[in-house]
Coordinates of C-alpha atoms in Angstrom, one line a residue:
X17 CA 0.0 0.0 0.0
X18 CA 1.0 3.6 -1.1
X19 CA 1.6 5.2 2.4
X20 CA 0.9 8.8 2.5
X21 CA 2.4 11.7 4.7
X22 CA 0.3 13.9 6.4
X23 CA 0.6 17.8 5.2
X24 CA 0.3 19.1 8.4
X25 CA 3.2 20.3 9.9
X26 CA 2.0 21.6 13.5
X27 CA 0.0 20.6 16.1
X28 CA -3.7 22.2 15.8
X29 CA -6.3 22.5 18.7
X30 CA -9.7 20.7 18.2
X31 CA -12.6 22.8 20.2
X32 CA -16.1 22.0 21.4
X33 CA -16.6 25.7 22.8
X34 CA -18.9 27.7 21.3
X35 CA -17.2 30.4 18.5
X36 CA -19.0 33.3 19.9
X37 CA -20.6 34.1 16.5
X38 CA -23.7 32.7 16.6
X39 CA -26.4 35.4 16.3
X40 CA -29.1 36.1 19.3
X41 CA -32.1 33.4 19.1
X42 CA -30.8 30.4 17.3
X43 CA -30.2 27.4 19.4
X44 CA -27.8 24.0 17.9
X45 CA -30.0 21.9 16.0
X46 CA -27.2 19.5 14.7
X47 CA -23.5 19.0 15.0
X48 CA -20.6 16.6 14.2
X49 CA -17.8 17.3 16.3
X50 CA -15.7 14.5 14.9
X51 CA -14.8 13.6 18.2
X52 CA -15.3 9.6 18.4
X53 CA -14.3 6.3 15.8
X54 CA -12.3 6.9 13.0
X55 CA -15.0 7.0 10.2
X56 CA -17.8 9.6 9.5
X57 CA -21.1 8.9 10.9
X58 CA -22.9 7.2 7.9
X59 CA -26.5 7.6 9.6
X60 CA -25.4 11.4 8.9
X61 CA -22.7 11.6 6.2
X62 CA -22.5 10.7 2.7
X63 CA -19.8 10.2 0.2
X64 CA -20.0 11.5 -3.4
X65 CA -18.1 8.7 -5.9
X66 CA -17.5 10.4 -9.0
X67 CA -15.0 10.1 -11.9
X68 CA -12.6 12.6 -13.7
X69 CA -14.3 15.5 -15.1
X70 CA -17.5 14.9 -13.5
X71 CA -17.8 18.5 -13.1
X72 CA -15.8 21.6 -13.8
X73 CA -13.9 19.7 -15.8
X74 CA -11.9 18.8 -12.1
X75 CA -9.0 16.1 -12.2
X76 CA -10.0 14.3 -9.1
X77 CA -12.0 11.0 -8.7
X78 CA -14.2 11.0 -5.7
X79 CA -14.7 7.8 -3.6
X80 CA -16.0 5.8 -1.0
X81 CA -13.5 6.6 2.5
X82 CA -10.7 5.3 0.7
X83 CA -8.6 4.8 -2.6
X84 CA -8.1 1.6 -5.0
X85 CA -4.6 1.5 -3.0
X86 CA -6.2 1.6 0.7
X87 CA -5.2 4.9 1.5
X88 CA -8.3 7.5 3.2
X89 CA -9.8 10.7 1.6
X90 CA -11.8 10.8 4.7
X91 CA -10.7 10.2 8.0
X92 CA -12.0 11.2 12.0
X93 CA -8.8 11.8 13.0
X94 CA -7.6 14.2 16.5
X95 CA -11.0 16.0 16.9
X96 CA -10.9 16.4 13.3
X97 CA -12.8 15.5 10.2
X98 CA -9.3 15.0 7.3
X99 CA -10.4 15.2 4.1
X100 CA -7.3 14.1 1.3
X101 CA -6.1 14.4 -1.7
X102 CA -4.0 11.5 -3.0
X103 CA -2.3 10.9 -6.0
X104 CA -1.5 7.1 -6.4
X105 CA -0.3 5.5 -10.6
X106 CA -1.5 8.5 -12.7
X107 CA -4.6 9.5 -10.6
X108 CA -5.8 11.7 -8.3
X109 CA -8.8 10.4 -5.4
X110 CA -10.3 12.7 -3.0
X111 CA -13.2 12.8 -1.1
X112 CA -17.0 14.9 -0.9
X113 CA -19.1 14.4 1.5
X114 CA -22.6 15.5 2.3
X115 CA -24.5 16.1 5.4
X116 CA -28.0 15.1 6.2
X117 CA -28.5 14.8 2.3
X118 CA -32.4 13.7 1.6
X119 CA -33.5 16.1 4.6
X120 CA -31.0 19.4 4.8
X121 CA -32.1 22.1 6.6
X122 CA -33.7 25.3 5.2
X123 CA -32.7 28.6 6.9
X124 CA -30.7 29.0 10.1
X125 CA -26.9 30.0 10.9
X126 CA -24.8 27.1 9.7
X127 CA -21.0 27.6 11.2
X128 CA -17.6 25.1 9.9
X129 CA -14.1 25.5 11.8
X130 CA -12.1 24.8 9.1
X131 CA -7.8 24.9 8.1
X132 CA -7.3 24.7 4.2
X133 CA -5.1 22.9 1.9
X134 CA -1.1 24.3 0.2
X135 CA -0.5 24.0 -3.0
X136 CA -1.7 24.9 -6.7
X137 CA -4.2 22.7 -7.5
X138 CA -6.1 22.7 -4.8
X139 CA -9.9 23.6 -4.3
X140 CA -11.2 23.5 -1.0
X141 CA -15.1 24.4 -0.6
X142 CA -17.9 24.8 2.1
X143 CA -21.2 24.5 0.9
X144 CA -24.8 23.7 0.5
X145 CA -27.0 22.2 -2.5
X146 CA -31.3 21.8 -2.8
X147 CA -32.2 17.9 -1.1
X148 CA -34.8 18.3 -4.2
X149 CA -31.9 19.4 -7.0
X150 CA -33.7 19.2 -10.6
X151 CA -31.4 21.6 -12.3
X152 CA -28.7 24.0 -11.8
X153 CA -28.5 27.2 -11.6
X154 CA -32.2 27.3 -11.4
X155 CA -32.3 25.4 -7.6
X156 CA -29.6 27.7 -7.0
X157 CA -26.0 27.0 -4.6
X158 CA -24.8 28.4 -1.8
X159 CA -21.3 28.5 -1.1
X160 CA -20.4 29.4 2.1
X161 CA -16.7 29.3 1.7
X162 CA -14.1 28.3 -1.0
X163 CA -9.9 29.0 -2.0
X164 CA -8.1 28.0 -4.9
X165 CA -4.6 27.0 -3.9
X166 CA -3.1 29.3 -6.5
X167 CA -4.5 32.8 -4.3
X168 CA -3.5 31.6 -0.8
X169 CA -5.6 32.7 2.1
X170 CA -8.1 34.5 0.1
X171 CA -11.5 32.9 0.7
X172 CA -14.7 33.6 -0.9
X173 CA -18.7 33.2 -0.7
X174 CA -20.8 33.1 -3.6
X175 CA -24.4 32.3 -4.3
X176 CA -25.9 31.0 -7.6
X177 CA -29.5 31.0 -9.2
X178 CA -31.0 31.5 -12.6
X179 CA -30.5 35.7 -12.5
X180 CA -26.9 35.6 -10.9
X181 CA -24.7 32.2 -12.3
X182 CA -20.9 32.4 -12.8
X183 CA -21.1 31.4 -16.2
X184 CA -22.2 34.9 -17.6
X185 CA -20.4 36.6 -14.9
X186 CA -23.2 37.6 -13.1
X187 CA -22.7 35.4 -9.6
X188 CA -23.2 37.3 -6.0
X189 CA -20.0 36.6 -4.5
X190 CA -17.0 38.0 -2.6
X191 CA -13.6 37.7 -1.7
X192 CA -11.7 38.7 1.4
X193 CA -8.3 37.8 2.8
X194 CA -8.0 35.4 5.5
X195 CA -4.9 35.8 6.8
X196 CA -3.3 31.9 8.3
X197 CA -6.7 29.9 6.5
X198 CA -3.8 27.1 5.4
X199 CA -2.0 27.3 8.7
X200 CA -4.6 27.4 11.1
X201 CA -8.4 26.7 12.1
X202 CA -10.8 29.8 10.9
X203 CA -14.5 30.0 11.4
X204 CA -16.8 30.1 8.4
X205 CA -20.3 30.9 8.8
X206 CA -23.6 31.6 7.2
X207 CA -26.7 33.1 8.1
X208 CA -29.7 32.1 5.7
X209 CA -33.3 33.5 6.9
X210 CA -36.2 34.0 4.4
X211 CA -35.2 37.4 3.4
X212 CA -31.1 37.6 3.4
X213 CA -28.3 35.5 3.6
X214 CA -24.7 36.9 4.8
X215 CA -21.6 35.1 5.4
X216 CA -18.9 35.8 7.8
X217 CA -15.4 35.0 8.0
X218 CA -14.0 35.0 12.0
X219 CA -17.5 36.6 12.5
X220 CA -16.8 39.1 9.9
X221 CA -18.9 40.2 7.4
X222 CA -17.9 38.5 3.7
X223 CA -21.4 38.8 1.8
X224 CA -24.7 39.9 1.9
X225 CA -27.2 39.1 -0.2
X226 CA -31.4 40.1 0.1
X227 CA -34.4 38.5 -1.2
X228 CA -35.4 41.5 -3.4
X229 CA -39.0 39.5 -4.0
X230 CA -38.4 38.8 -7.8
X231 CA -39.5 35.6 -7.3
X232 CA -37.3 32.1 -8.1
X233 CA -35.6 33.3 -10.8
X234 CA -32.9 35.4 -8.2
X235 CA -33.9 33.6 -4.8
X236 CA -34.7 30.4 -4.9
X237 CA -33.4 29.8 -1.2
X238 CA -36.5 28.9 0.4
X239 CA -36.1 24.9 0.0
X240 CA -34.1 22.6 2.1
X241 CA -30.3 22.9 1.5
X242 CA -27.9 20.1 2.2
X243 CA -23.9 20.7 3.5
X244 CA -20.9 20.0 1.5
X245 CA -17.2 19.7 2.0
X246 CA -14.9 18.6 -0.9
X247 CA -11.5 18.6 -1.9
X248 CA -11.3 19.1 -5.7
X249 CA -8.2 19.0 -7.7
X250 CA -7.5 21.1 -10.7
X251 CA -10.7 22.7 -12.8
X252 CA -11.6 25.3 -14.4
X253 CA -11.1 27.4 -11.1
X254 CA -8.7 25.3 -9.1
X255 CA -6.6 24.7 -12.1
X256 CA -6.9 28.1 -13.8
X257 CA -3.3 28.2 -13.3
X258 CA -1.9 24.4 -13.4
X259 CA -1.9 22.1 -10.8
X260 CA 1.6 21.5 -8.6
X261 CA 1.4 17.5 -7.8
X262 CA 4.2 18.2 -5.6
X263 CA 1.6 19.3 -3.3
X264 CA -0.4 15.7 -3.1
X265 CA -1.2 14.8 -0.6
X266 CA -3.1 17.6 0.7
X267 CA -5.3 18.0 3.5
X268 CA -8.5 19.8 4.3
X269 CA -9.0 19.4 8.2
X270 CA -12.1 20.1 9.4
X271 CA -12.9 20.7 13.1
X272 CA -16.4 20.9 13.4
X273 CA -20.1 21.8 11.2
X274 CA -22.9 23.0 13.6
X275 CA -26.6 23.8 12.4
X276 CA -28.2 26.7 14.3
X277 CA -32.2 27.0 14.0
X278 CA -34.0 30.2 15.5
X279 CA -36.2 28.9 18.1
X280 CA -39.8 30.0 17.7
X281 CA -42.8 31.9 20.3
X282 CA -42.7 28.2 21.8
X283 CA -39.0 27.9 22.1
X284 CA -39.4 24.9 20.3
X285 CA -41.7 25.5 17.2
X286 CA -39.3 25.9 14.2
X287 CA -36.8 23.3 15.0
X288 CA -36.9 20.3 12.4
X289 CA -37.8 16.7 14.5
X290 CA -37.2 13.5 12.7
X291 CA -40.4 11.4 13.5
X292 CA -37.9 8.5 14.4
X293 CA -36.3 10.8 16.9
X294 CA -39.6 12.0 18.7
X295 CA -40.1 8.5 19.2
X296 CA -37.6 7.6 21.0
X297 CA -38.8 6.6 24.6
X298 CA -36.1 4.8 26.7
X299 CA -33.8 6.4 28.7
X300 CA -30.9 7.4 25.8
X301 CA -30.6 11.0 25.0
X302 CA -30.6 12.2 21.6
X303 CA -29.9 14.9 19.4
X304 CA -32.9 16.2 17.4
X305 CA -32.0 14.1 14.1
X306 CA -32.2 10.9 16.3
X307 CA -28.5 10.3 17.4
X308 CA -27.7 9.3 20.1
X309 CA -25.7 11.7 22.3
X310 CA -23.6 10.5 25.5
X311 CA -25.2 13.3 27.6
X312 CA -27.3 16.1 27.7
X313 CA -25.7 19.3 25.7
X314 CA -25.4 22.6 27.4
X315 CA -26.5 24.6 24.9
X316 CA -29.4 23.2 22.5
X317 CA -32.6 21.0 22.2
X318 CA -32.0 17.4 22.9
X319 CA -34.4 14.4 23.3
X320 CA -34.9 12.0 26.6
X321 CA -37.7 10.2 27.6
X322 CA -39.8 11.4 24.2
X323 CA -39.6 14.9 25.5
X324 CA -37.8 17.7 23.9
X325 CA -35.7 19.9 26.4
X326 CA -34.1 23.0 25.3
X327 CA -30.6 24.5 27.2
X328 CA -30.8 28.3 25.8

């Protein structure tokens, strides 16, 4: 087996604190902390497998966990989710993965703790897609954060819809420098209600975009949205400027992804329930997508006993 050296030079530190960003009202609705096993959660996570040029005419081939050769494109490693990029013979293999894909979530403030990949080539991104996609731009994207490897540390949001697609030039996004985003963990976050979406960088302000009421056509953002993280190799953005295989492997590192949902009059009344997870009865606690959790959270709703609680 091929054995492949970790990027990571340094030590980083894994958190389960809070980040201090998360706007007044919204209470945690889901999480993965990647704190426990050594493989995603598959009851949560699911892996893209895809060949060259699948899209944007990338040089990577997504697959399941792990390459022909054994190596892993995803790993729960140190607190941390590792995403890879490998080259093994004449290919490259990385890894997508999407959370909570056939239910998402639609609105709320959506936060990733994230360190980036070095090297030309890469294409690291954030992001979320419709659970109901029928066809693109028109379902729109939301990208909460993404950096080619050729323009270190410069990170960008963008969103994507029939009246605003980056294929006639016409995209909502925005670039801002994030000084350290390859070197250390940084905070990308998004806040999606029925009438704006901004993104933040370290809680600052990247974009901001409003629903200007012209119907579907320029916000079509009120359907359930699923989470992405990828490694992509090479494109028409990562590659723009060649690719530097002297980079592979390369690393995405991922601390946590936490979903935020504003609680309602009742506390309670807007937060999405799984009917599996309201009907859980014994004496397990549970998140509100039907995990089970070791212990109450602090902050949060949770399930025990086939009651909800809430921790403001």
């Amino acid at each position: 087996m091929l054995q492949v050296v970790a990027q990571t030079s340094a030590p980083l530190t894994t958190t389960h604190e809070p980040s201090g960003f998360v706007p007044e009202g919204y209470v945690l609705d889901w999480s993965d902390e990647f704190d426990s096993g050594n493989t995603l959660n598959s009851d949560d996570w699911t892996h893209e497998m895809k060949s060259k040029g699948w899209v944007n005419n990338e040089l990577q081939y997504y697959v399941n966990h792990e390459t022909p050769a054994g190596n892993l494109v995803t790993e729960v490693k140190d607190g941390a989710l590792v995403i890879r990029c490998i080259k093994e013979g004449n290919k490259v293999f990385s890894g997508r993965v999407y959370a909570k894909v056939k239910r998402g979530w639609t609105y709320g403030y959506i936060e990733g703790r994230i360190k980036l990949p070095k090297g030309k080539g890469t294409w690291p991104a954030f992001w979320m897609m419709p659970v109901n996609f029928r066809s693109w731009p028109a379902d729109g994207e939301i990208d909460i954060m993404e950096e080619v490897g050729y323009h270190p540390n410069y990170v960008s949001s963008s969103l994507h819809a029939t009246a605003h697609v980056h294929s006639n030039g016409t995209q909502v996004t925005h670039e801002m420098l994030c000084e350290g985003a390859e070197d250390d963990y940084h905070i990308y976050g998004i806040e999606w209600t029925a009438d704006k979406i901004t993104t933040y960088v370290d809680g600052r302000l990247q974009l901001e975009y409003a629903n200007r009421g012209l119907g579907r056509d320029d916000w079509p953002y009120d359907d359930p949205f699923y989470i992405i993280l990828n490694l992509a190799w090479g494109g028409d953005w990562g590659g723009a400027k060649g690719v530097d295989e002297s980079a592979l492997p390369a690393e995405m590192l991922v601390d946590y992804v936490r979903v935020y949902q504003k609680s309602g009059s009742t506390g309670l009344s807007t937060l999405p329930l799984v009917a599996d997870a309201a009907a859980k009865a014994d004496d397990n606690y549970y998140d509100l997508s039907g995990r089970l959790i070791s212990k109450p959270v602090q902050r949060g709703a949770y399930i025990h006993n086939h009651k909800i609680f809430l921790h403001r």
